[in-house]
Short mmCIF file of C-alpha atoms in Angstrom, two decimals:
data_model
loop_
_atom_site.label_atom_id
_atom_site.label_comp_id
_atom_site.label_asym_id
_atom_site.label_seq_id
_atom_site.Cartn_x
_atom_site.Cartn_y
_atom_site.Cartn_z
CA UNK A 243 27.03 4.36 17.53
CA UNK A 244 23.93 5.22 15.95
CA UNK A 245 21.72 2.76 13.68
CA UNK A 246 19.42 3.69 11.05
CA UNK A 247 16.84 0.91 10.24
CA UNK A 248 15.24 1.34 6.87
CA UNK A 249 12.37 -0.92 5.53
CA UNK A 250 13.14 -2.24 2.16
CA UNK A 251 10.89 -1.09 -0.59
CA UNK A 252 8.30 -0.54 2.40
CA UNK A 253 4.97 0.04 0.39
CA UNK A 254 5.70 -3.07 -1.80
CA UNK A 255 6.97 -5.15 1.12
CA UNK A 256 3.61 -4.45 2.75
CA UNK A 257 1.54 -5.84 -0.05
CA UNK A 258 3.78 -8.91 -0.36
CA UNK A 259 3.35 -9.72 3.25
CA UNK A 260 -0.26 -10.57 2.54
CA UNK A 261 0.74 -12.09 -0.92
CA UNK A 262 3.48 -14.36 -0.78
CA UNK A 263 3.08 -15.37 -4.28
CA UNK A 264 4.63 -11.99 -4.93
CA UNK A 265 7.86 -12.38 -2.94
CA UNK A 266 10.00 -12.74 -6.05
CA UNK A 267 7.46 -10.99 -8.24
CA UNK A 268 7.79 -7.17 -9.53
CA UNK A 269 5.67 -4.72 -7.61
CA UNK A 270 4.67 -1.32 -8.17
CA UNK A 271 2.59 1.11 -6.11
CA UNK A 272 0.41 3.85 -7.49
CA UNK A 273 -0.42 7.23 -6.28
CA UNK A 274 -3.71 8.75 -5.59
CA UNK A 275 -6.23 8.21 -8.42
CA UNK A 276 -3.67 5.91 -9.92
CA UNK A 277 -1.85 8.86 -11.28
CA UNK A 278 2.07 7.89 -11.12
CA UNK A 279 4.49 5.27 -9.55
CA UNK A 280 5.38 6.11 -6.07
CA UNK A 281 7.06 2.68 -5.03
CA UNK A 282 8.85 -0.31 -6.53
CA UNK A 283 10.31 -3.42 -5.71
CA UNK A 284 13.49 -4.19 -6.89
CA UNK A 285 12.64 -6.20 -9.78
CA UNK A 286 10.74 -3.08 -11.15
CA UNK A 287 13.66 -0.80 -10.55
CA UNK A 288 15.73 -3.10 -12.82
CA UNK A 289 13.32 -2.96 -15.54
CA UNK A 290 14.12 0.94 -15.59
CA UNK A 291 10.74 2.36 -14.45
CA UNK A 292 11.73 5.63 -12.61
CA UNK A 293 10.12 6.75 -9.67
CA UNK A 294 7.01 9.08 -10.30
CA UNK A 295 6.55 8.18 -13.97
CA UNK A 296 2.95 8.65 -14.96
CA UNK A 297 1.17 5.43 -14.91
CA UNK A 298 -0.38 5.62 -18.41
CA UNK A 299 3.05 6.20 -19.83
CA UNK A 300 4.61 2.96 -18.45
CA UNK A 301 1.84 0.90 -18.55
CA UNK A 302 2.51 -1.30 -21.47
CA UNK A 303 6.03 -1.88 -19.97
CA UNK A 304 4.45 -2.88 -16.80
CA UNK A 305 2.19 -5.10 -18.31
CA UNK A 306 4.90 -6.80 -20.77
CA UNK A 307 6.84 -7.51 -17.67
CA UNK A 308 3.87 -8.74 -15.68
CA UNK A 309 4.31 -6.34 -12.77
CA UNK A 310 1.70 -6.66 -9.93
CA UNK A 311 0.29 -3.21 -9.64
CA UNK A 312 -1.54 -1.91 -6.35
CA UNK A 313 -3.11 1.37 -5.83
CA UNK A 314 -1.84 3.06 -2.76
CA UNK A 315 -3.36 1.60 0.55
CA UNK A 316 -1.96 4.15 2.89
CA UNK A 317 -4.18 2.73 5.93
CA UNK A 318 -2.44 -0.71 5.57
CA UNK A 319 1.01 0.93 5.37
CA UNK A 320 0.57 3.10 8.31
CA UNK A 321 -0.66 0.39 10.41
CA UNK A 322 2.31 -1.99 9.48
CA UNK A 323 4.67 1.13 10.00
CA UNK A 324 3.02 1.33 13.63
CA UNK A 325 3.52 -2.40 14.16
CA UNK A 326 7.29 -2.11 13.00
CA UNK A 327 7.83 0.94 15.13
CA UNK A 328 6.38 -0.59 18.40
CA UNK A 329 8.28 -3.67 17.86
CA UNK A 330 11.67 -1.84 17.49
CA UNK A 331 10.97 0.19 20.38
CA UNK A 332 10.75 -2.95 22.56
CA UNK A 333 14.08 -4.09 21.41
CA UNK A 334 16.21 -0.84 21.64
CA UNK A 335 16.63 1.38 24.47
CA UNK A 336 16.35 4.70 22.58
CA UNK A 337 14.92 5.53 19.02
CA UNK A 338 13.75 8.03 16.88
CA UNK A 339 11.00 7.70 14.32
CA UNK A 340 12.37 9.43 11.22
CA UNK A 341 9.61 8.53 8.65
CA UNK A 342 6.98 5.95 8.04
CA UNK A 343 9.73 3.03 7.21
CA UNK A 344 12.83 4.81 8.88
CA UNK A 345 14.03 4.97 12.49
CA UNK A 346 17.06 6.06 14.23
CA UNK A 347 18.32 3.63 17.11
CA UNK A 348 20.80 4.50 19.90
CA UNK A 349 23.18 1.40 20.05
CA UNK A 350 25.28 3.00 22.80
CA UNK A 351 26.54 0.19 25.24
CA UNK A 352 25.97 -2.69 22.91
CA UNK A 353 28.90 -4.97 23.06
CA UNK A 354 28.21 -6.80 19.52
CA UNK A 355 26.56 -4.22 17.26
CA UNK A 356 26.57 -6.54 14.26
CA UNK A 357 24.94 -9.47 15.89
CA UNK A 358 22.51 -7.11 17.64
CA UNK A 359 21.70 -5.74 14.22
CA UNK A 360 20.98 -8.92 12.76
CA UNK A 361 18.90 -9.92 15.56
CA UNK A 362 16.58 -6.89 15.02
CA UNK A 363 16.28 -7.66 11.38
CA UNK A 364 15.53 -11.28 12.24
CA UNK A 365 12.71 -10.26 14.93
CA UNK A 366 11.04 -7.79 12.56
CA UNK A 367 11.20 -10.02 9.59
CA UNK A 368 9.83 -13.02 11.75
CA UNK A 369 6.99 -10.91 13.24
CA UNK A 370 5.97 -8.76 10.34
CA UNK A 371 7.57 -10.31 7.20
CA UNK A 372 8.99 -7.16 6.41
CA UNK A 373 12.53 -6.80 5.00
CA UNK A 374 14.81 -4.36 6.64
CA UNK A 375 18.37 -2.82 6.12
CA UNK A 376 20.42 -1.62 8.93
CA UNK A 377 23.23 0.90 8.79
CA UNK A 378 25.47 1.82 11.63
CA UNK A 379 28.01 4.66 12.04
CA UNK A 380 29.29 7.21 14.67
CA UNK A 381 26.80 9.95 13.59
CA UNK A 382 23.38 10.09 11.85
CA UNK A 383 24.73 11.13 8.63
CA UNK A 384 27.29 8.06 8.60
CA UNK A 385 24.42 5.68 9.59
CA UNK A 386 22.53 7.01 6.67
CA UNK A 387 25.60 6.39 4.37
CA UNK A 388 26.13 2.92 5.80
CA UNK A 389 22.41 2.05 5.17
CA UNK A 390 22.74 3.29 1.62
CA UNK A 391 25.61 0.59 1.23
CA UNK A 392 23.43 -2.07 3.42
CA UNK A 393 21.07 -1.79 0.57
CA UNK A 394 23.18 -1.65 -2.44
CA UNK A 395 25.87 -4.05 -1.76
CA UNK A 396 24.96 -7.62 -0.97
CA UNK A 397 28.13 -8.30 0.63
CA UNK A 398 27.12 -6.50 3.81
CA UNK A 399 24.11 -8.83 4.01
CA UNK A 400 21.72 -5.88 4.78
CA UNK A 401 23.82 -4.96 7.94
CA UNK A 402 26.68 -2.41 7.23
CA UNK A 403 28.96 -1.20 10.30
CA UNK A 404 31.30 1.85 9.43
CA UNK A 405 33.28 1.41 12.59
CA UNK A 406 36.96 2.14 11.73
CA UNK A 407 38.16 5.36 9.63
CA UNK A 408 39.02 3.33 6.78
CA UNK A 409 35.49 1.73 6.70
CA UNK A 410 34.14 5.34 6.54
CA UNK A 411 36.63 6.40 3.80
CA UNK A 412 36.15 3.29 1.61
CA UNK A 413 32.16 3.95 1.88
CA UNK A 414 32.38 7.67 1.09
CA UNK A 415 34.95 7.35 -1.53
CA UNK A 416 32.63 5.31 -3.70
CA UNK A 417 29.56 7.47 -2.67
CA UNK A 418 28.31 10.41 -5.04
CA UNK A 419 27.85 13.68 -3.48
CA UNK A 420 24.17 13.54 -4.21
CA UNK A 421 23.87 10.60 -2.27
CA UNK A 422 24.60 11.96 0.92
CA UNK A 423 21.84 12.90 3.33
CA UNK A 424 20.95 16.56 3.38
CA UNK A 425 22.71 17.56 0.02
CA UNK A 426 19.81 18.17 -2.56
CA UNK A 427 20.22 18.89 -6.52
CA UNK A 428 21.02 22.65 -6.12
CA UNK A 429 23.79 21.94 -3.42
CA UNK A 430 25.23 19.14 -5.26
CA UNK A 431 25.61 21.07 -8.61
CA UNK A 432 27.33 23.75 -6.74
CA UNK A 433 29.59 21.30 -4.97
CA UNK A 434 30.60 19.99 -8.37
CA UNK A 435 31.50 23.48 -9.56
CA UNK A 436 33.89 23.20 -6.78
CA UNK A 437 35.37 19.98 -8.11
CA UNK A 438 33.80 17.98 -5.07
CA UNK A 439 32.20 14.84 -6.41
CA UNK A 440 32.29 12.03 -3.71
CA UNK A 441 31.56 11.96 -0.13
CA UNK A 442 35.34 11.36 0.85
CA UNK A 443 36.27 14.69 -0.98
CA UNK A 444 33.46 16.43 0.93
CA UNK A 445 34.61 14.92 4.26
CA UNK A 446 38.14 16.36 3.65
CA UNK A 447 36.76 20.00 3.11
CA UNK A 448 37.80 22.53 5.73
CA UNK A 449 34.67 23.09 7.93
CA UNK A 450 35.05 26.93 7.75
CA UNK A 451 35.20 27.08 4.06
CA UNK A 452 31.93 25.01 3.85
CA UNK A 453 30.43 27.29 6.47
CA UNK A 454 31.30 30.29 4.38
CA UNK A 455 29.69 28.85 1.15
CA UNK A 456 26.80 26.82 2.72
CA UNK A 457 26.16 28.08 6.03
CA UNK A 458 26.48 26.44 9.44
CA UNK A 459 24.13 23.42 8.09
CA UNK A 460 27.02 22.77 5.79
CA UNK A 461 29.62 22.87 8.37
CA UNK A 462 27.75 20.63 10.50
CA UNK A 463 27.58 18.09 7.80
CA UNK A 464 31.43 17.92 7.40
CA UNK A 465 31.63 17.41 11.04
CA UNK A 466 29.11 14.58 10.76
CA UNK A 467 31.10 13.10 7.99
CA UNK A 468 34.22 13.10 10.14
CA UNK A 469 32.31 11.45 13.06
CA UNK A 470 31.55 14.34 15.30
CA UNK A 471 28.02 13.67 16.15
CA UNK A 472 26.02 17.13 15.81
CA UNK A 473 22.60 15.52 15.71
CA UNK A 474 21.34 13.59 18.39
CA UNK A 475 18.58 10.59 18.46
CA UNK A 476 15.47 12.45 19.54
CA UNK A 477 13.67 9.95 21.42
CA UNK A 478 10.70 12.50 21.96
CA UNK A 479 9.11 13.61 18.77
CA UNK A 480 8.98 17.31 17.83
CA UNK A 481 5.21 18.53 17.93
CA UNK A 482 3.56 18.87 14.59
CA UNK A 483 3.45 22.37 13.33
CA UNK A 484 1.02 21.90 10.48
CA UNK A 485 -1.28 19.12 9.15
CA UNK A 486 -2.92 19.21 5.73
CA UNK A 487 -5.25 17.15 3.55
CA UNK A 488 -4.59 17.80 0.05
CA UNK A 489 -5.54 15.55 -3.17
CA UNK A 490 -5.66 15.78 -6.94
CA UNK A 491 -8.99 14.72 -8.56
CA UNK A 492 -9.83 11.69 -10.73
CA UNK A 493 -11.49 14.39 -13.16
CA UNK A 494 -11.42 18.01 -13.16
CA UNK A 495 -14.22 19.89 -11.47
CA UNK A 496 -15.90 23.18 -12.65
CA UNK A 497 -18.83 23.06 -10.42
CA UNK A 498 -18.81 25.22 -7.04
CA UNK A 499 -21.03 22.87 -5.38
CA UNK A 500 -18.93 19.98 -6.36
CA UNK A 501 -15.80 21.76 -5.25
CA UNK A 502 -17.33 22.63 -2.08
CA UNK A 503 -18.20 18.88 -0.94
CA UNK A 504 -14.42 18.10 -1.83
CA UNK A 505 -13.39 21.04 0.55
CA UNK A 506 -15.82 19.78 3.34
CA UNK A 507 -14.57 16.20 2.88
CA UNK A 508 -11.06 17.23 3.10
CA UNK A 509 -11.92 19.54 6.29
CA UNK A 510 -13.72 16.51 7.80
CA UNK A 511 -10.60 14.40 7.37
CA UNK A 512 -8.30 17.09 8.91
CA UNK A 513 -10.33 17.31 11.89
CA UNK A 514 -10.06 13.78 12.54
CA UNK A 515 -6.32 13.92 12.15
CA UNK A 516 -6.24 16.80 14.51
CA UNK A 517 -8.09 14.88 17.23
CA UNK A 518 -6.01 11.65 16.59
CA UNK A 519 -2.87 13.71 17.42
CA UNK A 520 -4.46 15.70 20.25
CA UNK A 521 -4.43 19.22 18.78
CA UNK A 522 -6.47 21.97 17.63
CA UNK A 523 -6.09 24.84 15.37
CA UNK A 524 -7.23 28.60 15.07
CA UNK A 525 -6.15 28.95 11.50
CA UNK A 526 -6.86 27.00 8.34
CA UNK A 527 -5.94 27.52 4.93
CA UNK A 528 -7.63 26.44 1.89
CA UNK A 529 -5.87 26.15 -1.55
CA UNK A 530 -7.38 25.22 -5.03
CA UNK A 531 -5.63 24.96 -8.36
CA UNK A 532 -5.92 23.92 -12.23
CA UNK A 533 -3.65 21.29 -13.57
CA UNK A 534 -0.37 22.85 -14.34
CA UNK A 535 0.66 20.02 -16.67
CA UNK A 536 -2.28 21.10 -19.08
CA UNK A 537 -0.85 24.60 -20.04
CA UNK A 538 -3.45 24.44 -23.08
CA UNK A 539 -5.94 25.08 -20.30
CA UNK A 540 -6.78 28.33 -18.37
CA UNK A 541 -4.61 28.40 -15.45
CA UNK A 542 -5.67 29.44 -11.90
CA UNK A 543 -4.32 29.04 -8.38
CA UNK A 544 -5.26 30.96 -5.19
CA UNK A 545 -5.28 30.19 -1.56
CA UNK A 546 -6.60 32.16 1.66
CA UNK A 547 -6.42 31.66 5.21
CA UNK A 548 -9.30 31.98 7.68
CA UNK A 549 -8.68 32.77 11.44
CA UNK A 550 -11.29 31.41 14.00
CA UNK A 551 -12.20 32.93 17.28
CA UNK A 552 -10.91 30.10 19.29
CA UNK A 553 -9.13 26.84 18.90
CA UNK A 554 -11.26 23.96 17.48
CA UNK A 555 -10.82 20.41 16.34
CA UNK A 556 -14.55 19.71 15.47
CA UNK A 557 -15.51 19.02 11.99
CA UNK A 558 -18.50 21.31 11.85
CA UNK A 559 -16.34 24.32 12.65
CA UNK A 560 -13.75 23.45 10.45
CA UNK A 561 -16.17 22.80 7.22
CA UNK A 562 -17.90 26.24 7.96
CA UNK A 563 -14.51 27.83 7.75
CA UNK A 564 -13.24 25.92 4.77
CA UNK A 565 -16.34 26.74 2.90
CA UNK A 566 -16.06 30.43 3.86
CA UNK A 567 -12.53 30.45 2.29
CA UNK A 568 -13.56 28.57 -0.76
CA UNK A 569 -16.07 31.22 -1.37
CA UNK A 570 -13.32 33.99 -1.24
CA UNK A 571 -11.17 32.09 -4.01
CA UNK A 572 -13.40 30.49 -6.14
CA UNK A 573 -13.63 31.58 -9.64
CA UNK A 574 -15.86 30.20 -12.27
CA UNK A 575 -14.74 29.16 -15.82
CA UNK A 576 -11.73 27.16 -14.77
CA UNK A 577 -11.46 23.30 -14.34
CA UNK A 578 -9.91 22.64 -11.10
CA UNK A 579 -7.37 19.71 -10.74
CA UNK A 580 -6.49 19.92 -7.00
CA UNK A 581 -7.53 21.09 -3.55
CA UNK A 582 -6.09 21.26 -0.19
CA UNK A 583 -6.95 22.25 3.41
CA UNK A 584 -4.26 22.94 5.78
CA UNK A 585 -4.58 23.59 9.79
CA UNK A 586 -1.34 25.56 11.09
CA UNK A 587 -0.30 26.98 14.42
CA UNK A 588 -1.45 23.88 16.19
CA UNK A 589 -1.99 23.82 19.97
CA UNK A 590 -2.60 21.01 22.32
CA UNK A 591 -6.31 20.17 22.67
CA UNK A 592 -7.36 20.64 26.16
CA UNK A 593 -10.80 21.92 25.26
CA UNK A 594 -10.28 25.01 27.18
CA UNK A 595 -11.52 27.87 25.13
CA UNK A 596 -10.18 31.24 25.44
CA UNK A 597 -12.16 34.14 23.61
CA UNK A 598 -11.14 37.83 22.93
CA UNK A 599 -13.20 40.55 24.00
CA UNK A 600 -15.48 40.30 20.85
CA UNK A 601 -16.01 36.80 20.54
CA UNK A 602 -18.65 34.57 21.79
CA UNK A 603 -18.72 31.10 22.63
CA UNK A 604 -21.17 28.91 20.49
CA UNK A 605 -23.97 27.93 22.53
CA UNK A 606 -23.90 24.52 20.85
CA UNK A 607 -20.07 23.96 21.93
CA UNK A 608 -20.89 20.97 24.70
CA UNK A 609 -23.30 19.36 22.27
CA UNK A 610 -20.62 19.60 19.44
CA UNK A 611 -17.95 18.08 21.62
CA UNK A 612 -20.41 15.11 22.44
CA UNK A 613 -21.51 14.69 18.61
CA UNK A 614 -17.96 14.57 17.29
CA UNK A 615 -16.97 12.15 19.91
CA UNK A 616 -20.03 10.00 18.98
CA UNK A 617 -19.28 10.22 15.40
CA UNK A 618 -15.73 9.19 16.22
CA UNK A 619 -16.88 6.06 17.88
CA UNK A 620 -19.10 4.94 14.94
CA UNK A 621 -16.76 5.66 12.21
CA UNK A 622 -13.92 4.01 14.25
CA UNK A 623 -16.19 0.77 14.69
CA UNK A 624 -17.59 0.66 11.54
CA UNK A 625 -15.25 2.18 9.26
CA UNK A 626 -14.34 5.86 8.11
CA UNK A 627 -16.91 7.75 6.46
CA UNK A 628 -19.80 5.73 7.92
CA UNK A 629 -21.21 9.09 9.31
CA UNK A 630 -20.24 12.24 7.51
CA UNK A 631 -21.41 15.77 7.43
CA UNK A 632 -24.00 16.31 4.87
CA UNK A 633 -21.86 19.03 3.36
CA UNK A 634 -19.49 16.40 2.15
CA UNK A 635 -22.11 15.22 -0.26
CA UNK A 636 -22.57 11.48 -1.54
CA UNK A 637 -19.86 9.59 -3.16
CA UNK A 638 -19.02 11.76 -6.25
CA UNK A 639 -16.65 11.18 -9.31
CA UNK A 640 -13.84 13.56 -7.78
CA UNK A 641 -13.30 10.80 -5.23
CA UNK A 642 -10.26 8.69 -5.50
CA UNK A 643 -10.23 6.28 -8.25
CA UNK A 644 -8.14 3.35 -6.81
CA UNK A 645 -8.67 0.30 -9.23
CA UNK A 646 -5.81 -1.90 -7.83
CA UNK A 647 -6.54 -1.44 -4.00
CA UNK A 648 -5.57 -4.26 -1.87
CA UNK A 649 -7.80 -5.12 1.20
CA UNK A 650 -7.43 -3.48 4.26
CA UNK A 651 -5.71 -6.60 5.86
CA UNK A 652 -4.98 -5.22 9.16
CA UNK A 653 -7.25 -2.08 9.28
CA UNK A 654 -10.72 -3.78 8.32
CA UNK A 655 -12.73 -6.48 10.13
CA UNK A 656 -14.55 -7.37 6.81
CA UNK A 657 -11.15 -7.65 5.10
CA UNK A 658 -9.02 -9.72 7.36
CA UNK A 659 -6.82 -12.35 5.33
CA UNK A 660 -8.40 -15.89 5.42
CA UNK A 661 -6.35 -18.91 6.53
CA UNK A 662 -7.08 -22.26 5.24
CA UNK A 663 -5.83 -25.43 7.14
CA UNK A 664 -5.29 -28.42 4.95
#
């Protein structure tokens, strides 16, 4: 059997861990620059606030219901996710981290799966204060279905086990086709044109028919719904193929120098992510665009790729390449709303430089490696951004405007939670 552990309303739950006064209070999380709603507690969902709603449009409703609003604090959420996954790893023999708040777990050989599942939930709740739900089925797809009902139906007490055929059929019969893992809006619409509306109807489809209309992926889905496992629990994560840093600005940018400092800052963050993952790149892509939601303004979007003569992970080389790319695509006269820097064709970083016949190794390469390592140590000790390249500029108006951000309770020594004993 395969289980799917999913943290309930993860971002909102992370905020509640350090604000116990909000346990039964509605909580909403905003995106970068406090633009839109990206996470909601059940109470906010009950109010009818949709995911992705622009904050300025729903602010009055949130204020009227006294919703606690937080700017996104991804460093906190990432740290809490690591803690949850490490704890889960110690509890189960095999697991696959699926996302920041989800993990598939292999429950083979467990005699009393339901009791063990409740034990896992209890341990995570006790150690981290994060509420979770656990769905169990014979395949990953059925585990997803079970997890859906573990969250939606309180009768399951957050653990739903689809063990027998009748359990599976009952769960699928009341599940809309669009709620099944792997079925997006377009496929859902096509299936409904064939009069397939529920999970049970899909389960009874001939796999050959499904393959004809929806390729081998569709056929695999039918087998998964019928309890034939086609997707194993992968305990070794697939290596990243690309890493990107992309953000919208708090205010539009028209000046090249200001936009250059943005791209340099993103290149710096990208280099930090590469080193954290032990990777390097030889190709980076830079993209800029105006705001598509303001059609009354002149629109422009462009991107370009710069290939480097050797693999790099240091910010000086990446900033230089990103700036060169920006010079190629920048056009004056537009109000830029978003920029991004992406590294792809990633390779493990062993600091072994392979040059072609026409390239030369920079003379300062050994110094650069030492400089980067020293900057990483300082930034790790005193906080990200303590030392930056001058190309990144000072704190400018384009930087994230987070007016409701919570402290870095577990990621910043200066913001550790205080406990008082009476």
